[in-house]
C-alpha cells in the first residue's frame, strides 16, 4: 500500500470525518459497509481525493462494492493516477 | 471462480466458451419472452402485448442512444442487426401465435394484435432507434433528455389522475369506452425497475463510464427475467461483466442457487403469506380494537413486507446464480441494525444504491462545492432522497409522508451521531455496554421503521392517524 | 463453498431422501389429529365464540376446514374451565344456531348468556355456540361427539326437517372428510348409514403424506394466523350491508326431496341419528333438549302449498307430528318453536333469524333451560 496516498486519507477520515484524530484506521477496516463513514462524508471523501490526488471517483463509485477499505481505496487511486 | 476456468485444455476452454454463448442467448431470448409471459392481462385490449413491446422498444432506443460503438461507426454492425432481427422475430412470433390455435395464450394472456400493426410498430421503433443513435450518440450529455422523458413516464404511471388519463387515451385508441378508464388499466409489469436500469445506463453514458454493450447484452440487462418484476436493480457495468465472464454450468452455483430459491420460496410463500393474513391493511385498520392488537398488526406488516420482498429477492438472486449471474443483494438483516442510517444501508440496498449514485451523491457534491453548511446539505439530501423513494411507490400523500418520515429520521440520526461522535464514545474495554446500546438502538430503529409502515400500508392519512391514535391509546 | 459435482449430487440426493422419508413418516404416524389439538387459541389468541367457518376469509378472518380437532381447539369451550356453579349448555345445530348474518352477541348463545340466567339450584347458565352451517344430523352428531368431552349439563339440539333426510346424511364434505370418525359413530350407535358408503373419503397412503395433506396443514396454519385478527377485531363473520331476503313468493311445487304427498315415510328421516345423539348426551351425564327451530312461514304466493323455500306444508306438518311422537315416546324434552318467529324476523333464508327473532327463541328457551334439574 502506497503510504503517500494512505496516510493523508487515514488522517482525513480520522480527523475530519470521525472527529477523532487519534483514531487509527486499519488498512483492512471496513469503512462503508460498517457505517463508519456515512453517505455525506463519503461525498466529502470523494471531493478530498479529487483535490488532493487529482483522481475523480465518480458518484456511482462511492459504495462498498467499489471500495470498502483503505487498502482498496488506495489501490483504486493508484490505478488511476 | 470455476474449476474449469483455469483448465489448460483448449477443448474444455471452447466448451466453456460455447456454454457461455449458449447461456447468453438463452438469457436473452428467455428474458424477452418472459417480459410478455409475466405481464398480466388488462381491461384494455392487447395491452398485455403492447406494454412488454414498449419495454423492449425503450431498451432498444436507449441502447442506440448510448452505445459508444454505434456512435463511432454511425451504422449498426452485423451483430447488432442479428440481435435486432432476433428481437423483431420474437415479437412477431409472439404476435403470430394468434394463428396457431393450440398455442394461443401460451405467451400473452389475451390475443395479440394483427401482424401488420406489429410490423408498423417495429418499423417505428427501428427508425426511432436510428434517430436516437444519430442525434444522441455523439452527444452523451443530451441523453439527459431521455432521463427526463423516462421520469415523466414513470410519474404518469405513478400519479393516479395521470394514469387514468393515459388509460382513457389508450382505451380510445383501441375503440373502447374511455369513461370506464381506471388507473388499474395500465399495470406495466416491471416498468418501475426497467426505469432504474435504463436511467442508470443513461447517466453512466453521460459520465462516460458506460461499457460498450452489445444490443443483446443491453436488452438482457434491461429486462433480465429473474429481476424483471421487482429487482434487484443491477448496474450495467457489473451485469455485463458477468455476461462476459466464462461460464460453464457448475454444481456449486447451481446448488447455491437452488438453496436461495428454496429459502426465498419459504420466506415468501410460507412466512410472508401467513403473516399477510393478519398484517395491517385498509380493512382491518378500521376494525382493530385496543393498542396491543394494533401493535400486533403493525409488527406483522413489518415482518411480512420484509419476508415477502426478501424472499422474492432470494428467488431472483438464486435463479440468476444458476446461470452464473450474481445479482446484487437487496437485504442484509435490516431489522437488526442499530440505527436508521444502517437500516437504509441494508434495506432494498440496490434501490438505495441507485439513489445514492444518481441523485444523492451528485446533489451533495454540488451543494458541498457551493459551500453550503453541512446540516443544511444533510437535511436537503436526506429528506429529498427519501421523499423521492416514497413517491416512486406511488404519488400519494401517504407515500410522501412515509418518505419524509424516513428522511427526517435519517437527518435526526445524522445530527445525533455527529453530536455524539466526539462526546459519547463507548470505550472499547466495555463491550457489554456497546452491546446494550446496539440492542437498544436496534429496537428503537425497528419501531421507528415499523411505525413508518403505518403510512406505507394504508391508503389515506386519516386512517393512518387513527391507527397511530390507537397504538398509543389516544 | 466449493462443491464438485458428485458431492453436490449427494446433497440433492440426501435432500430428496429426507423429503421422501419425512413424507412416509408423516403418513405412518398421522400426526394431524395431534397437531389439530395444538392451538394458539386460548393461549395466545382468545378462543373463538363459534366454530370456524367462512367462505370469504379475507373479509371474515375465518375459514372452513375439516379438522374437527383443530376446530374445537380454537373454540373458547376448549379453554374454559368449568366452575362448580356453572350450568354448561352446549348448543348444537345448523347455520341458524351458528348465527348466519349475526354478530356473536346476537347469536342464540350470545343472547342466552346476556340474560345471565340462573338455574333453580342457583347455578349460572353458560351457553356455548357449537352450531355449524351444514344441515345434517350426522354432522351434528359428529360435533356432539367432540362436545361431550367438555362436561355439558345440557345439550340443546336445534333441528329442522332439512337436516333429517336419511339419504343426505353424508352429503357434506365435513362429514365425508371425517370418514373414520363417522364410521365409528355408525358402528357404535348402529346408524343406518353404510360404513362403506362411497361418499366417505378413504385417504390413500399418498393422501396421508405431507404432500397429500398440504391443504390440511395449510388450513391449520391459516386458522392459527386468523386468530390474531379474531383477537384484534372480534370479527369472525362478514355481515354484508345488504343481502337477498329469503324467498317469500314460492313455486307451486308440493314435492319434498323427490317425495310426493300424501305420506312422509318415517324411515326416510334419520331418527336413528337423533336417538344416537340423545344417547350420547345421556352417556356424558347431560340431559338433552331437542328444539324444532323456527321456520319462515311465508305470506307470499303459493303460501298455501309451501311454508317456505325448503318445505311443502304437508311434509313439514307430518315431520312435526313424527318428531313430537318420537320424542314423547322416549321421554325426551322437546320444544317445538316452528312458528315462534314472525316472518319479518327472518334474514336471507327460511331458517336464519334476525337478532330480534333470535331473541324470541332465546326467551322461549330460557324457561326450559332454567327449569331443568
PDB file of N, CA, C and O in Angstrom, chain B residues 65 89 121 230 280 334 373 449:
ATOM      1  N   UNK B  65     -29.132   5.115 -28.262  1.00  0.00           N
ATOM      2  CA  UNK B  65     -28.721   6.452 -27.836  1.00  0.00           C
ATOM      3  C   UNK B  65     -27.429   6.437 -27.029  1.00  0.00           C
ATOM      4  O   UNK B  65     -26.740   7.454 -26.944  1.00  0.00           O
ATOM      5  N   UNK B  89     -37.970 -10.809 -34.503  1.00  0.00           N
ATOM      6  CA  UNK B  89     -38.517 -12.136 -34.773  1.00  0.00           C
ATOM      7  C   UNK B  89     -39.351 -12.647 -33.607  1.00  0.00           C
ATOM      8  O   UNK B  89     -40.452 -13.188 -33.796  1.00  0.00           O
ATOM      9  N   UNK B 121     -45.245  -1.083 -35.953  1.00  0.00           N
ATOM     10  CA  UNK B 121     -44.651  -0.685 -34.679  1.00  0.00           C
ATOM     11  C   UNK B 121     -43.151  -0.964 -34.681  1.00  0.00           C
ATOM     12  O   UNK B 121     -42.349  -0.130 -34.235  1.00  0.00           O
ATOM     13  N   UNK B 230     -39.402  -7.232  -9.749  1.00  0.00           N
ATOM     14  CA  UNK B 230     -39.137  -6.438  -8.540  1.00  0.00           C
ATOM     15  C   UNK B 230     -37.656  -6.385  -8.203  1.00  0.00           C
ATOM     16  O   UNK B 230     -37.275  -6.414  -7.032  1.00  0.00           O
ATOM     17  N   UNK B 280     -51.359  -5.476   8.999  1.00  0.00           N
ATOM     18  CA  UNK B 280     -52.170  -4.263   8.889  1.00  0.00           C
ATOM     19  C   UNK B 280     -52.582  -4.024   7.439  1.00  0.00           C
ATOM     20  O   UNK B 280     -51.743  -4.084   6.539  1.00  0.00           O
ATOM     21  N   UNK B 334     -31.825  -6.130   7.810  1.00  0.00           N
ATOM     22  CA  UNK B 334     -32.071  -4.707   8.088  1.00  0.00           C
ATOM     23  C   UNK B 334     -32.656  -4.450   9.467  1.00  0.00           C
ATOM     24  O   UNK B 334     -32.324  -3.437  10.092  1.00  0.00           O
ATOM     25  N   UNK B 373     -23.744  24.962   4.397  1.00  0.00           N
ATOM     26  CA  UNK B 373     -23.478  24.416   5.730  1.00  0.00           C
ATOM     27  C   UNK B 373     -23.889  22.947   5.757  1.00  0.00           C
ATOM     28  O   UNK B 373     -24.877  22.563   5.148  1.00  0.00           O
ATOM     29  N   UNK B 449     -39.114   2.221  12.112  1.00  0.00           N
ATOM     30  CA  UNK B 449     -39.437   1.721  10.773  1.00  0.00           C
ATOM     31  C   UNK B 449     -40.849   1.129  10.757  1.00  0.00           C
ATOM     32  O   UNK B 449     -41.636   1.385   9.837  1.00  0.00           O
TER      33      UNK B 449
END
